[in-house]
Amino acid sequence: MESKPGAHRLVIGCFAFFSLLSQHTLAQKGKRELDSLSRTMYVEQFKSYFFVWPVLKQRNTSFFLKNGNTKLSYAPNVNYHLGAGFFVFGLGVQIVFPLSPSSQSEKIYGHSSAVDIQANVLGKNWGVDLFTQNYRGYYLEDNNKPLGKDIPRIQRPDITTWNNGVNGIYFFNKRRYSMRSTYNYYERQLRSAGSFIISGNFNIFSMRADSLLFSSSYQPVLGYAANVNKMDYSTVSVAPGYAYTYVIRKSYFI
C-alpha cells in the first residue's frame, strides 16, 4: 500500500509545530525560573496571608467656582479620617471614617459626615485600586470677603457629593522592583531598585443640593453659573512615570 505525499507533509508539519510549541514552553518556563531567581535577590515575600493595620488620612472633596478675581469655594468640615486596612489573600481593603471636629469647629463650619472605602488588588507588577467617597455638609468661603477664624461661615448641610473611581498601574521591572513593598507591605524590598511605570485613572464626581449652590447676590458676578444646584463630571487620564525604592541597611526605605 503506497502512502500519499500529502500525508508525509502533514506528519512533518505537525511534528515541527509541536517541537516549536515544546521549545516555546520550555523557554517560557526557563524565563519564569530566571525571573523568580532574580526576584528573590531583590524582594522578600512574607508568608502571612492576613493582617490588619491602622489608617490615618487627610482627605476631603472640596470644589470651587471661579470667575475673574472671584473664587467661591465649598469644603466639608472633615480634615482627618481614622480607620483600618485589611489584607486577605491578595486583596487589600481600607475603610475609614471621619474624626469628629470640636464643637467650636462645628459652630463655625457646620457638621459634615463622610464615608471613605478603598479596595485594591496588587500583582507582582500591576495594581488596581477602587474607591468611593461620600460627603454631606459643606461650608462656603469667598476670597473677596474673607472672614475671621471665629466668624461662622455660610453652611449648607444639604450639599452631598459622591466621588467614585478606579486607578490602574503597571510596573515594567518585575524582576527587581516590588510594588507591594511600598503599598501594602506584603513584600520587602531587599535592595534598591526602580521601574518605569504607566498609570491610568477613571473618575466620576457628582454633587447635589436642595437649592441653588450660590445665592442670587452672586449672579451679577457669576452670571448663569450661579444658577447651579447639581454637577457631574468625569475624568480619564493616562500617564507614564518612574518609581524607585531606596533601601537603607535592609531595614528602612525611602
PDB file of C-alpha atoms in Angstrom:
ATOM      1  CA  MET A   1       0.000   0.000   0.000  1.00  0.00           C
ATOM      2  CA  GLU A   2       1.548   3.368  -1.061  1.00  0.00           C
ATOM      3  CA  SER A   3       1.195   6.427   1.149  1.00  0.00           C
ATOM      4  CA  LYS A   4       0.360   9.809  -0.315  1.00  0.00           C
ATOM      5  CA  PRO A   5       2.951  12.651  -0.305  1.00  0.00           C
ATOM      6  CA  GLY A   6       0.410  14.962   1.378  1.00  0.00           C
ATOM      7  CA  ALA A   7       0.230  12.670   4.408  1.00  0.00           C
ATOM      8  CA  HIS A   8       4.006  12.854   4.858  1.00  0.00           C
ATOM      9  CA  ARG A   9       3.912  16.656   4.730  1.00  0.00           C
ATOM     10  CA  LEU A  10       1.091  16.723   7.303  1.00  0.00           C
ATOM     11  CA  VAL A  11       3.031  14.487   9.714  1.00  0.00           C
ATOM     12  CA  ILE A  12       6.214  16.545   9.289  1.00  0.00           C
ATOM     13  CA  GLY A  13       4.260  19.782   9.747  1.00  0.00           C
ATOM     14  CA  CYS A  14       2.605  18.531  12.932  1.00  0.00           C
ATOM     15  CA  PHE A  15       5.950  17.343  14.303  1.00  0.00           C
ATOM     16  CA  ALA A  16       7.561  20.721  13.581  1.00  0.00           C
ATOM     17  CA  PHE A  17       4.634  22.596  15.162  1.00  0.00           C
ATOM     18  CA  PHE A  18       4.709  20.562  18.384  1.00  0.00           C
ATOM     19  CA  SER A  19       8.511  20.822  18.525  1.00  0.00           C
ATOM     20  CA  LEU A  20       8.299  24.618  18.320  1.00  0.00           C
ATOM     21  CA  LEU A  21       5.492  24.632  20.885  1.00  0.00           C
ATOM     22  CA  SER A  22       7.551  22.469  23.241  1.00  0.00           C
ATOM     23  CA  GLN A  23      10.605  24.715  22.824  1.00  0.00           C
ATOM     24  CA  HIS A  24       8.485  27.804  23.457  1.00  0.00           C
ATOM     25  CA  THR A  25       7.010  26.225  26.604  1.00  0.00           C
ATOM     26  CA  LEU A  26      10.474  25.292  27.896  1.00  0.00           C
ATOM     27  CA  ALA A  27      11.741  28.807  27.112  1.00  0.00           C
ATOM     28  CA  GLN A  28       8.817  30.355  28.985  1.00  0.00           C
ATOM     29  CA  LYS A  29       9.406  28.014  31.931  1.00  0.00           C
ATOM     30  CA  GLY A  30      13.106  28.909  31.943  1.00  0.00           C
ATOM     31  CA  LYS A  31      12.272  32.613  31.837  1.00  0.00           C
ATOM     32  CA  ARG A  32       9.873  32.247  34.776  1.00  0.00           C
ATOM     33  CA  GLU A  33      12.547  30.412  36.773  1.00  0.00           C
ATOM     34  CA  LEU A  34      15.085  33.123  35.923  1.00  0.00           C
ATOM     35  CA  ASP A  35      12.602  35.830  36.919  1.00  0.00           C
ATOM     36  CA  SER A  36      11.873  34.052  40.199  1.00  0.00           C
ATOM     37  CA  LEU A  37      15.569  33.560  40.999  1.00  0.00           C
ATOM     38  CA  SER A  38      16.400  37.186  40.195  1.00  0.00           C
ATOM     39  CA  ARG A  39      13.445  38.419  42.239  1.00  0.00           C
ATOM     40  CA  THR A  40      14.494  36.519  45.389  1.00  0.00           C
ATOM     41  CA  MET A  41      17.726  38.556  45.409  1.00  0.00           C
ATOM     42  CA  TYR A  42      15.817  41.831  45.485  1.00  0.00           C
ATOM     43  CA  VAL A  43      12.448  41.050  47.071  1.00  0.00           C
ATOM     44  CA  GLU A  44      11.405  39.076  50.137  1.00  0.00           C
ATOM     45  CA  GLN A  45       7.839  37.798  50.250  1.00  0.00           C
ATOM     46  CA  PHE A  46       6.211  37.373  53.640  1.00  0.00           C
ATOM     47  CA  LYS A  47       4.235  34.213  54.336  1.00  0.00           C
ATOM     48  CA  SER A  48       1.396  35.935  56.183  1.00  0.00           C
ATOM     49  CA  TYR A  49      -1.874  35.889  54.258  1.00  0.00           C
ATOM     50  CA  PHE A  50      -3.894  38.037  56.643  1.00  0.00           C
ATOM     51  CA  PHE A  51      -3.046  41.169  58.568  1.00  0.00           C
ATOM     52  CA  VAL A  52      -4.648  44.410  59.778  1.00  0.00           C
ATOM     53  CA  TRP A  53      -3.129  47.884  60.072  1.00  0.00           C
ATOM     54  CA  PRO A  54      -4.392  51.297  61.285  1.00  0.00           C
ATOM     55  CA  VAL A  55      -5.073  54.050  58.720  1.00  0.00           C
ATOM     56  CA  LEU A  56      -4.966  57.821  59.275  1.00  0.00           C
ATOM     57  CA  LYS A  57      -5.764  60.013  56.252  1.00  0.00           C
ATOM     58  CA  GLN A  58      -6.162  63.698  55.483  1.00  0.00           C
ATOM     59  CA  ARG A  59      -8.631  63.923  52.621  1.00  0.00           C
ATOM     60  CA  ASN A  60     -11.784  65.740  51.507  1.00  0.00           C
ATOM     61  CA  THR A  61     -13.686  66.591  48.328  1.00  0.00           C
ATOM     62  CA  SER A  62     -13.790  70.377  48.067  1.00  0.00           C
ATOM     63  CA  PHE A  63     -14.831  72.232  44.904  1.00  0.00           C
ATOM     64  CA  PHE A  64     -14.939  75.848  43.757  1.00  0.00           C
ATOM     65  CA  LEU A  65     -16.358  78.179  41.116  1.00  0.00           C
ATOM     66  CA  LYS A  66     -14.090  80.914  39.759  1.00  0.00           C
ATOM     67  CA  ASN A  67     -14.797  83.895  37.538  1.00  0.00           C
ATOM     68  CA  GLY A  68     -12.102  86.551  37.171  1.00  0.00           C
ATOM     69  CA  ASN A  69     -10.916  87.551  40.640  1.00  0.00           C
ATOM     70  CA  THR A  70     -13.890  85.908  42.349  1.00  0.00           C
ATOM     71  CA  LYS A  71     -13.414  82.437  43.756  1.00  0.00           C
ATOM     72  CA  LEU A  72     -16.132  80.733  45.793  1.00  0.00           C
ATOM     73  CA  SER A  73     -15.043  77.526  47.498  1.00  0.00           C
ATOM     74  CA  TYR A  74     -17.089  74.810  49.187  1.00  0.00           C
ATOM     75  CA  ALA A  75     -15.450  72.352  51.570  1.00  0.00           C
ATOM     76  CA  PRO A  76     -16.682  69.809  54.137  1.00  0.00           C
ATOM     77  CA  ASN A  77     -15.773  70.199  57.792  1.00  0.00           C
ATOM     78  CA  VAL A  78     -13.737  66.988  57.667  1.00  0.00           C
ATOM     79  CA  ASN A  79      -9.970  67.080  57.917  1.00  0.00           C
ATOM     80  CA  TYR A  80      -8.878  63.641  59.086  1.00  0.00           C
ATOM     81  CA  HIS A  81     -10.141  60.082  58.747  1.00  0.00           C
ATOM     82  CA  LEU A  82      -9.326  57.146  61.000  1.00  0.00           C
ATOM     83  CA  GLY A  83      -9.929  53.501  60.222  1.00  0.00           C
ATOM     84  CA  ALA A  84      -8.253  50.237  59.362  1.00  0.00           C
ATOM     85  CA  GLY A  85      -6.830  48.345  56.430  1.00  0.00           C
ATOM     86  CA  PHE A  86      -7.177  44.603  55.864  1.00  0.00           C
ATOM     87  CA  PHE A  87      -5.158  42.308  53.622  1.00  0.00           C
ATOM     88  CA  VAL A  88      -6.547  38.850  52.844  1.00  0.00           C
ATOM     89  CA  PHE A  89      -5.137  36.541  50.127  1.00  0.00           C
ATOM     90  CA  GLY A  90      -4.004  39.323  47.822  1.00  0.00           C
ATOM     91  CA  LEU A  91      -6.971  41.664  48.340  1.00  0.00           C
ATOM     92  CA  GLY A  92      -6.429  44.861  50.314  1.00  0.00           C
ATOM     93  CA  VAL A  93      -9.339  46.886  51.731  1.00  0.00           C
ATOM     94  CA  GLN A  94      -9.318  50.180  53.620  1.00  0.00           C
ATOM     95  CA  ILE A  95     -12.332  51.590  55.473  1.00  0.00           C
ATOM     96  CA  VAL A  96     -12.026  54.947  57.215  1.00  0.00           C
ATOM     97  CA  PHE A  97     -14.464  57.268  58.977  1.00  0.00           C
ATOM     98  CA  PRO A  98     -14.152  60.985  59.754  1.00  0.00           C
ATOM     99  CA  LEU A  99     -12.815  62.155  63.081  1.00  0.00           C
ATOM    100  CA  SER A 100     -15.403  64.410  64.717  1.00  0.00           C
ATOM    101  CA  PRO A 101     -14.299  68.060  64.915  1.00  0.00           C
ATOM    102  CA  SER A 102     -14.677  70.089  68.094  1.00  0.00           C
ATOM    103  CA  SER A 103     -17.996  71.720  68.990  1.00  0.00           C
ATOM    104  CA  GLN A 104     -16.428  75.125  68.290  1.00  0.00           C
ATOM    105  CA  SER A 105     -15.385  73.993  64.820  1.00  0.00           C
ATOM    106  CA  GLU A 106     -18.888  72.695  64.067  1.00  0.00           C
ATOM    107  CA  LYS A 107     -20.344  76.001  65.217  1.00  0.00           C
ATOM    108  CA  ILE A 108     -18.195  77.892  62.683  1.00  0.00           C
ATOM    109  CA  TYR A 109     -18.006  75.426  59.755  1.00  0.00           C
ATOM    110  CA  GLY A 110     -21.026  73.209  60.339  1.00  0.00           C
ATOM    111  CA  HIS A 111     -21.389  69.441  60.614  1.00  0.00           C
ATOM    112  CA  SER A 112     -20.180  67.073  57.893  1.00  0.00           C
ATOM    113  CA  SER A 113     -20.454  63.308  57.515  1.00  0.00           C
ATOM    114  CA  ALA A 114     -18.253  61.160  55.308  1.00  0.00           C
ATOM    115  CA  VAL A 115     -17.603  57.566  54.287  1.00  0.00           C
ATOM    116  CA  ASP A 116     -14.405  56.529  52.526  1.00  0.00           C
ATOM    117  CA  ILE A 117     -13.929  52.957  51.252  1.00  0.00           C
ATOM    118  CA  GLN A 118     -10.991  51.754  49.187  1.00  0.00           C
ATOM    119  CA  ALA A 119     -10.100  48.325  47.803  1.00  0.00           C
ATOM    120  CA  ASN A 120      -7.037  47.261  45.841  1.00  0.00           C
ATOM    121  CA  VAL A 121      -5.577  44.175  44.238  1.00  0.00           C
ATOM    122  CA  LEU A 122      -1.808  44.060  43.614  1.00  0.00           C
ATOM    123  CA  GLY A 123       0.101  41.597  41.465  1.00  0.00           C
ATOM    124  CA  LYS A 124       3.873  41.397  41.047  1.00  0.00           C
ATOM    125  CA  ASN A 125       3.921  44.241  38.533  1.00  0.00           C
ATOM    126  CA  TRP A 126       0.376  45.600  38.309  1.00  0.00           C
ATOM    127  CA  GLY A 127      -2.255  47.070  40.603  1.00  0.00           C
ATOM    128  CA  VAL A 128      -5.924  48.068  40.515  1.00  0.00           C
ATOM    129  CA  ASP A 129      -7.408  50.451  43.058  1.00  0.00           C
ATOM    130  CA  LEU A 130     -11.167  51.073  43.520  1.00  0.00           C
ATOM    131  CA  PHE A 131     -12.536  53.803  45.779  1.00  0.00           C
ATOM    132  CA  THR A 132     -15.770  55.513  46.744  1.00  0.00           C
ATOM    133  CA  GLN A 133     -16.235  58.672  48.844  1.00  0.00           C
ATOM    134  CA  ASN A 134     -19.492  60.157  50.067  1.00  0.00           C
ATOM    135  CA  TYR A 135     -19.605  63.553  51.844  1.00  0.00           C
ATOM    136  CA  ARG A 136     -22.567  65.519  53.185  1.00  0.00           C
ATOM    137  CA  GLY A 137     -22.463  69.024  54.684  1.00  0.00           C
ATOM    138  CA  TYR A 138     -20.336  71.878  53.272  1.00  0.00           C
ATOM    139  CA  TYR A 139     -19.454  75.496  54.090  1.00  0.00           C
ATOM    140  CA  LEU A 140     -18.691  78.444  51.787  1.00  0.00           C
ATOM    141  CA  GLU A 141     -15.547  80.604  51.571  1.00  0.00           C
ATOM    142  CA  ASP A 142     -15.484  83.803  49.450  1.00  0.00           C
ATOM    143  CA  ASN A 143     -11.960  85.019  48.674  1.00  0.00           C
ATOM    144  CA  ASN A 144     -13.247  88.586  48.184  1.00  0.00           C
ATOM    145  CA  LYS A 145     -14.976  88.566  51.572  1.00  0.00           C
ATOM    146  CA  PRO A 146     -12.554  86.864  53.976  1.00  0.00           C
ATOM    147  CA  LEU A 147     -13.918  86.216  57.451  1.00  0.00           C
ATOM    148  CA  GLY A 148     -12.107  85.887  60.769  1.00  0.00           C
ATOM    149  CA  LYS A 149     -11.440  82.396  62.008  1.00  0.00           C
ATOM    150  CA  ASP A 150     -14.112  82.698  64.731  1.00  0.00           C
ATOM    151  CA  ILE A 151     -16.880  84.001  62.455  1.00  0.00           C
ATOM    152  CA  PRO A 152     -19.417  81.355  61.306  1.00  0.00           C
ATOM    153  CA  ARG A 153     -19.425  80.608  57.560  1.00  0.00           C
ATOM    154  CA  ILE A 154     -22.407  80.080  55.304  1.00  0.00           C
ATOM    155  CA  GLN A 155     -23.277  76.446  55.981  1.00  0.00           C
ATOM    156  CA  ARG A 156     -25.014  74.067  53.582  1.00  0.00           C
ATOM    157  CA  PRO A 157     -25.915  70.769  55.272  1.00  0.00           C
ATOM    158  CA  ASP A 158     -27.968  69.822  52.176  1.00  0.00           C
ATOM    159  CA  ILE A 159     -24.997  69.540  49.793  1.00  0.00           C
ATOM    160  CA  THR A 160     -23.936  65.963  49.062  1.00  0.00           C
ATOM    161  CA  THR A 161     -21.058  64.740  46.899  1.00  0.00           C
ATOM    162  CA  TRP A 162     -20.001  61.347  45.567  1.00  0.00           C
ATOM    163  CA  ASN A 163     -16.533  60.631  44.257  1.00  0.00           C
ATOM    164  CA  ASN A 164     -16.017  57.205  42.649  1.00  0.00           C
ATOM    165  CA  GLY A 165     -13.132  55.934  40.596  1.00  0.00           C
ATOM    166  CA  VAL A 166     -10.656  53.284  39.587  1.00  0.00           C
ATOM    167  CA  ASN A 167      -6.884  53.599  39.257  1.00  0.00           C
ATOM    168  CA  GLY A 168      -4.618  51.171  37.435  1.00  0.00           C
ATOM    169  CA  ILE A 169      -0.833  50.947  37.387  1.00  0.00           C
ATOM    170  CA  TYR A 170       1.691  48.730  35.606  1.00  0.00           C
ATOM    171  CA  PHE A 171       5.375  48.283  36.589  1.00  0.00           C
ATOM    172  CA  PHE A 172       7.735  47.019  33.884  1.00  0.00           C
ATOM    173  CA  ASN A 173      10.577  45.769  36.118  1.00  0.00           C
ATOM    174  CA  LYS A 174       9.002  42.838  37.947  1.00  0.00           C
ATOM    175  CA  ARG A 175      12.347  41.061  38.424  1.00  0.00           C
ATOM    176  CA  ARG A 176      13.767  43.618  40.844  1.00  0.00           C
ATOM    177  CA  TYR A 177      11.093  46.098  41.895  1.00  0.00           C
ATOM    178  CA  SER A 178       8.303  45.333  44.366  1.00  0.00           C
ATOM    179  CA  MET A 179       5.207  47.482  44.289  1.00  0.00           C
ATOM    180  CA  ARG A 180       3.706  45.537  47.187  1.00  0.00           C
ATOM    181  CA  SER A 181       6.573  46.568  49.482  1.00  0.00           C
ATOM    182  CA  THR A 182       5.505  50.221  49.337  1.00  0.00           C
ATOM    183  CA  TYR A 183       1.723  49.859  49.003  1.00  0.00           C
ATOM    184  CA  ASN A 184       0.621  47.133  51.413  1.00  0.00           C
ATOM    185  CA  TYR A 185       3.899  45.774  52.910  1.00  0.00           C
ATOM    186  CA  TYR A 186       3.119  42.233  51.743  1.00  0.00           C
ATOM    187  CA  GLU A 187       6.718  42.111  50.493  1.00  0.00           C
ATOM    188  CA  ARG A 188      10.029  43.747  51.441  1.00  0.00           C
ATOM    189  CA  GLN A 189      12.489  45.378  49.056  1.00  0.00           C
ATOM    190  CA  LEU A 190      15.919  43.953  49.955  1.00  0.00           C
ATOM    191  CA  ARG A 191      17.996  46.041  47.533  1.00  0.00           C
ATOM    192  CA  SER A 192      17.417  49.436  45.975  1.00  0.00           C
ATOM    193  CA  ALA A 193      15.658  49.200  42.617  1.00  0.00           C
ATOM    194  CA  GLY A 194      13.322  51.114  40.339  1.00  0.00           C
ATOM    195  CA  SER A 195      10.942  50.655  37.442  1.00  0.00           C
ATOM    196  CA  PHE A 196       9.273  52.607  34.670  1.00  0.00           C
ATOM    197  CA  ILE A 197       5.504  52.667  35.136  1.00  0.00           C
ATOM    198  CA  ILE A 198       2.333  53.571  33.303  1.00  0.00           C
ATOM    199  CA  SER A 199      -0.835  54.518  35.164  1.00  0.00           C
ATOM    200  CA  GLY A 200      -4.433  55.215  34.261  1.00  0.00           C
ATOM    201  CA  ASN A 201      -7.421  56.716  36.060  1.00  0.00           C
ATOM    202  CA  PHE A 202     -11.168  56.939  35.533  1.00  0.00           C
ATOM    203  CA  ASN A 203     -13.125  59.131  37.932  1.00  0.00           C
ATOM    204  CA  ILE A 204     -16.779  60.250  38.313  1.00  0.00           C
ATOM    205  CA  PHE A 205     -17.715  63.160  40.593  1.00  0.00           C
ATOM    206  CA  SER A 206     -21.304  64.211  41.382  1.00  0.00           C
ATOM    207  CA  MET A 207     -22.797  66.967  43.543  1.00  0.00           C
ATOM    208  CA  ARG A 208     -26.414  67.565  44.560  1.00  0.00           C
ATOM    209  CA  ALA A 209     -28.069  70.353  46.592  1.00  0.00           C
ATOM    210  CA  ASP A 210     -31.668  71.037  47.650  1.00  0.00           C
ATOM    211  CA  SER A 211     -31.452  74.634  46.389  1.00  0.00           C
ATOM    212  CA  LEU A 212     -29.139  76.836  44.306  1.00  0.00           C
ATOM    213  CA  LEU A 213     -25.490  76.467  45.199  1.00  0.00           C
ATOM    214  CA  PHE A 214     -24.910  80.241  45.306  1.00  0.00           C
ATOM    215  CA  SER A 215     -27.331  82.935  46.403  1.00  0.00           C
ATOM    216  CA  SER A 216     -28.785  85.494  43.969  1.00  0.00           C
ATOM    217  CA  SER A 217     -26.334  88.121  45.245  1.00  0.00           C
ATOM    218  CA  TYR A 218     -23.586  86.355  43.301  1.00  0.00           C
ATOM    219  CA  GLN A 219     -25.449  86.349  39.983  1.00  0.00           C
ATOM    220  CA  PRO A 220     -24.066  89.729  38.804  1.00  0.00           C
ATOM    221  CA  VAL A 221     -20.555  88.328  39.270  1.00  0.00           C
ATOM    222  CA  LEU A 222     -21.003  84.715  38.179  1.00  0.00           C
ATOM    223  CA  GLY A 223     -23.833  85.105  35.686  1.00  0.00           C
ATOM    224  CA  TYR A 224     -25.706  81.928  34.800  1.00  0.00           C
ATOM    225  CA  ALA A 225     -23.009  79.887  36.549  1.00  0.00           C
ATOM    226  CA  ALA A 226     -24.634  80.931  39.832  1.00  0.00           C
ATOM    227  CA  ASN A 227     -27.823  79.044  38.922  1.00  0.00           C
ATOM    228  CA  VAL A 228     -26.441  75.645  39.859  1.00  0.00           C
ATOM    229  CA  ASN A 229     -27.821  73.002  42.196  1.00  0.00           C
ATOM    230  CA  LYS A 230     -26.200  69.901  40.710  1.00  0.00           C
ATOM    231  CA  MET A 231     -22.967  68.994  38.978  1.00  0.00           C
ATOM    232  CA  ASP A 232     -21.496  65.923  37.276  1.00  0.00           C
ATOM    233  CA  TYR A 233     -18.172  65.409  35.593  1.00  0.00           C
ATOM    234  CA  SER A 234     -15.890  62.545  34.601  1.00  0.00           C
ATOM    235  CA  THR A 235     -12.151  62.416  34.006  1.00  0.00           C
ATOM    236  CA  VAL A 236      -9.921  59.939  32.193  1.00  0.00           C
ATOM    237  CA  SER A 237      -6.135  60.069  32.347  1.00  0.00           C
ATOM    238  CA  VAL A 238      -3.116  58.018  31.271  1.00  0.00           C
ATOM    239  CA  ALA A 239       0.419  58.920  32.339  1.00  0.00           C
ATOM    240  CA  PRO A 240       3.929  57.418  32.290  1.00  0.00           C
ATOM    241  CA  GLY A 241       6.355  57.689  35.184  1.00  0.00           C
ATOM    242  CA  TYR A 242       9.167  56.147  37.166  1.00  0.00           C
ATOM    243  CA  ALA A 243       9.264  54.680  40.680  1.00  0.00           C
ATOM    244  CA  TYR A 244      12.321  53.977  42.807  1.00  0.00           C
ATOM    245  CA  THR A 245      12.772  52.486  46.269  1.00  0.00           C
ATOM    246  CA  TYR A 246      15.992  53.362  48.090  1.00  0.00           C
ATOM    247  CA  VAL A 247      16.784  50.744  50.737  1.00  0.00           C
ATOM    248  CA  ILE A 248      18.909  51.677  53.772  1.00  0.00           C
ATOM    249  CA  ARG A 249      20.581  48.783  55.624  1.00  0.00           C
ATOM    250  CA  LYS A 250      17.768  46.427  54.579  1.00  0.00           C
ATOM    251  CA  SER A 251      15.555  47.837  57.341  1.00  0.00           C
ATOM    252  CA  TYR A 252      14.424  51.254  56.089  1.00  0.00           C
ATOM    253  CA  PHE A 253      13.388  52.595  52.736  1.00  0.00           C
ATOM    254  CA  ILE A 254      12.609  55.881  51.001  1.00  0.00           C
TER     255      ILE A 254
END
